[in-house]
Amino acid sequence: MKVHAWLAAVVLLAGGVAFAQTATPAPKDPLATPRIDAREARQQKRIAQGLASGRLTEREANRLQKGEARIDRVEDKAKADGAVSAKEREHLTRMQNRENQAIFNQKHDPQRDMNHDGQRDHRQGGQHAGRKK
């Protein structure tokens, strides 16, 4: 009895391996843009982190969000014809490169909103320190 159970298990296992080897891979989705989508998510996260930390003002974050939305619209337009071509992918990557640089520049410029009041903070001794309100 044990031999029959063991033999049945071996036959099932061999059949499963043979089936797995003969299965063809799924065709690549012409609309898939996983790298672009992953980078978009990372850039959105960087904008949110900059806003939360005060490194970005509300106005800077809004401007950067508009840039991200523009990239989304171009991506949707590229997908509208049923396939995203290599040229369209290159264009989206260039747009993301420019937006990436804009995020970096805005996060490292002198404007801050450390108290999260929606107003740009002025540092002591900085460019606007002598200005009266």
mmCIF file of C-alpha atoms in Angstrom:
data_model
loop_
_atom_site.group_PDB
_atom_site.id
_atom_site.type_symbol
_atom_site.label_atom_id
_atom_site.label_comp_id
_atom_site.label_asym_id
_atom_site.label_seq_id
_atom_site.Cartn_x
_atom_site.Cartn_y
_atom_site.Cartn_z
ATOM 1 C CA MET A 1 0.000 0.000 0.000
ATOM 2 C CA LYS A 2 2.832 2.377 0.863
ATOM 3 C CA VAL A 3 4.471 1.652 -2.491
ATOM 4 C CA HIS A 4 1.317 2.664 -4.402
ATOM 5 C CA ALA A 5 1.033 5.954 -2.494
ATOM 6 C CA TRP A 6 4.717 6.683 -3.056
ATOM 7 C CA LEU A 7 4.469 5.822 -6.767
ATOM 8 C CA ALA A 8 1.392 8.029 -7.170
ATOM 9 C CA ALA A 9 3.209 10.950 -5.543
ATOM 10 C CA VAL A 10 6.204 10.522 -7.891
ATOM 11 C CA VAL A 11 3.941 10.392 -10.954
ATOM 12 C CA LEU A 12 2.059 13.529 -9.874
ATOM 13 C CA LEU A 13 5.310 15.369 -9.161
ATOM 14 C CA ALA A 14 6.803 14.393 -12.524
ATOM 15 C CA GLY A 15 3.638 15.429 -14.313
ATOM 16 C CA GLY A 16 3.685 18.817 -12.611
ATOM 17 C CA VAL A 17 7.317 19.438 -13.583
ATOM 18 C CA ALA A 18 6.629 18.435 -17.187
ATOM 19 C CA PHE A 19 3.617 20.765 -17.329
ATOM 20 C CA ALA A 20 5.610 23.660 -15.911
ATOM 21 C CA GLN A 21 8.306 23.203 -18.559
ATOM 22 C CA THR A 22 5.882 23.149 -21.477
ATOM 23 C CA ALA A 23 3.887 26.195 -20.399
ATOM 24 C CA THR A 24 4.702 29.239 -22.531
ATOM 25 C CA PRO A 25 5.408 32.534 -20.811
ATOM 26 C CA ALA A 26 2.722 35.158 -20.920
ATOM 27 C CA PRO A 27 3.187 37.731 -23.679
ATOM 28 C CA LYS A 28 4.671 41.049 -22.584
ATOM 29 C CA ASP A 29 2.058 43.756 -22.016
ATOM 30 C CA PRO A 30 2.701 46.603 -24.497
ATOM 31 C CA LEU A 31 1.053 49.072 -22.108
ATOM 32 C CA ALA A 32 3.133 48.094 -19.072
ATOM 33 C CA THR A 33 5.441 50.806 -17.768
ATOM 34 C CA PRO A 34 6.683 49.350 -14.472
ATOM 35 C CA ARG A 35 9.909 51.380 -14.273
ATOM 36 C CA ILE A 36 8.122 54.626 -15.010
ATOM 37 C CA ASP A 37 5.401 53.813 -12.466
ATOM 38 C CA ALA A 38 7.909 52.849 -9.771
ATOM 39 C CA ARG A 39 9.918 56.023 -10.330
ATOM 40 C CA GLU A 40 6.750 58.097 -10.230
ATOM 41 C CA ALA A 41 5.888 56.580 -6.848
ATOM 42 C CA ARG A 42 9.393 57.331 -5.517
ATOM 43 C CA GLN A 43 9.214 60.932 -6.702
ATOM 44 C CA GLN A 44 5.765 61.408 -5.153
ATOM 45 C CA LYS A 45 7.159 60.030 -1.894
ATOM 46 C CA ARG A 46 10.085 62.479 -2.038
ATOM 47 C CA ILE A 47 7.703 65.409 -2.514
ATOM 48 C CA ALA A 48 5.553 64.290 0.428
ATOM 49 C CA GLN A 49 8.642 63.786 2.605
ATOM 50 C CA GLY A 50 9.964 67.253 1.691
ATOM 51 C CA LEU A 51 6.642 68.831 2.570
ATOM 52 C CA ALA A 52 6.428 66.949 5.869
ATOM 53 C CA SER A 53 9.964 67.899 6.867
ATOM 54 C CA GLY A 54 9.557 71.541 5.907
ATOM 55 C CA ARG A 55 12.235 71.355 3.206
ATOM 56 C CA LEU A 56 9.517 72.213 0.669
ATOM 57 C CA THR A 57 7.016 75.010 1.014
ATOM 58 C CA GLU A 58 3.379 74.379 0.098
ATOM 59 C CA ARG A 59 3.830 76.392 -3.085
ATOM 60 C CA GLU A 60 6.920 74.426 -4.144
ATOM 61 C CA ALA A 61 5.170 71.116 -3.461
ATOM 62 C CA ASN A 62 2.138 72.183 -5.517
ATOM 63 C CA ARG A 63 4.364 73.147 -8.433
ATOM 64 C CA LEU A 64 6.181 69.801 -8.262
ATOM 65 C CA GLN A 65 2.845 67.932 -8.073
ATOM 66 C CA LYS A 66 1.744 69.708 -11.252
ATOM 67 C CA GLY A 67 4.925 68.474 -12.941
ATOM 68 C CA GLU A 68 4.138 64.930 -11.868
ATOM 69 C CA ALA A 69 0.567 65.301 -13.162
ATOM 70 C CA ARG A 70 1.935 66.485 -16.507
ATOM 71 C CA ILE A 71 4.031 63.303 -16.741
ATOM 72 C CA ASP A 72 0.900 61.242 -15.942
ATOM 73 C CA ARG A 73 -0.999 62.929 -18.787
ATOM 74 C CA VAL A 74 1.811 62.233 -21.260
ATOM 75 C CA GLU A 75 1.918 58.602 -20.096
ATOM 76 C CA ASP A 76 -1.855 58.252 -20.560
ATOM 77 C CA LYS A 77 -1.565 59.761 -24.027
ATOM 78 C CA ALA A 78 1.237 57.312 -24.893
ATOM 79 C CA LYS A 79 -0.939 54.387 -23.774
ATOM 80 C CA ALA A 80 -3.988 55.608 -25.723
ATOM 81 C CA ASP A 81 -2.950 53.943 -28.991
ATOM 82 C CA GLY A 82 -2.552 50.517 -27.351
ATOM 83 C CA ALA A 83 1.242 50.394 -26.991
ATOM 84 C CA VAL A 84 3.983 52.508 -25.475
ATOM 85 C CA SER A 85 6.809 52.782 -28.009
ATOM 86 C CA ALA A 86 10.505 52.984 -27.141
ATOM 87 C CA LYS A 87 10.524 56.639 -28.203
ATOM 88 C CA GLU A 88 7.599 57.409 -25.883
ATOM 89 C CA ARG A 89 9.355 55.610 -23.020
ATOM 90 C CA GLU A 90 12.502 57.678 -23.635
ATOM 91 C CA HIS A 91 10.437 60.868 -23.616
ATOM 92 C CA LEU A 92 8.783 59.903 -20.322
ATOM 93 C CA THR A 93 12.180 59.078 -18.822
ATOM 94 C CA ARG A 94 13.559 62.488 -19.869
ATOM 95 C CA MET A 95 10.537 64.191 -18.323
ATOM 96 C CA GLN A 96 11.077 62.258 -15.108
ATOM 97 C CA ASN A 97 14.768 63.191 -15.130
ATOM 98 C CA ARG A 98 13.860 66.883 -15.318
ATOM 99 C CA GLU A 99 11.266 66.510 -12.570
ATOM 100 C CA ASN A 100 13.773 64.613 -10.425
ATOM 101 C CA GLN A 101 16.212 67.519 -10.742
ATOM 102 C CA ALA A 102 13.459 70.009 -9.920
ATOM 103 C CA ILE A 103 12.594 68.077 -6.746
ATOM 104 C CA PHE A 104 16.246 68.053 -5.706
ATOM 105 C CA ASN A 105 16.666 71.778 -6.415
ATOM 106 C CA GLN A 106 13.544 72.744 -4.482
ATOM 107 C CA LYS A 107 14.413 70.555 -1.499
ATOM 108 C CA HIS A 108 17.884 72.101 -1.303
ATOM 109 C CA ASP A 109 17.076 75.769 -1.893
ATOM 110 C CA PRO A 110 16.912 78.340 0.937
ATOM 111 C CA GLN A 111 13.110 78.468 1.266
ATOM 112 C CA ARG A 112 11.784 76.514 4.227
ATOM 113 C CA ASP A 113 8.484 76.029 6.022
ATOM 114 C CA MET A 114 9.747 74.418 9.199
ATOM 115 C CA ASN A 115 6.743 75.409 11.322
ATOM 116 C CA HIS A 116 4.285 74.176 8.620
ATOM 117 C CA ASP A 117 2.212 77.355 8.644
ATOM 118 C CA GLY A 118 2.160 77.624 4.858
ATOM 119 C CA GLN A 119 4.517 80.616 4.921
ATOM 120 C CA ARG A 120 8.156 80.659 3.911
ATOM 121 C CA ASP A 121 10.423 80.849 6.954
ATOM 122 C CA HIS A 122 13.244 83.394 7.073
ATOM 123 C CA ARG A 123 16.546 82.404 8.581
ATOM 124 C CA GLN A 124 18.393 84.664 10.966
ATOM 125 C CA GLY A 125 21.108 86.551 9.057
ATOM 126 C CA GLY A 126 19.827 85.331 5.694
ATOM 127 C CA GLN A 127 18.845 87.262 2.604
ATOM 128 C CA HIS A 128 15.551 88.496 4.077
ATOM 129 C CA ALA A 129 16.687 88.963 7.693
ATOM 130 C CA GLY A 130 16.761 92.767 7.586
ATOM 131 C CA ARG A 131 13.312 93.096 6.045
ATOM 132 C CA LYS A 132 10.525 94.412 8.309
ATOM 133 C CA LYS A 133 7.037 92.998 8.202
#
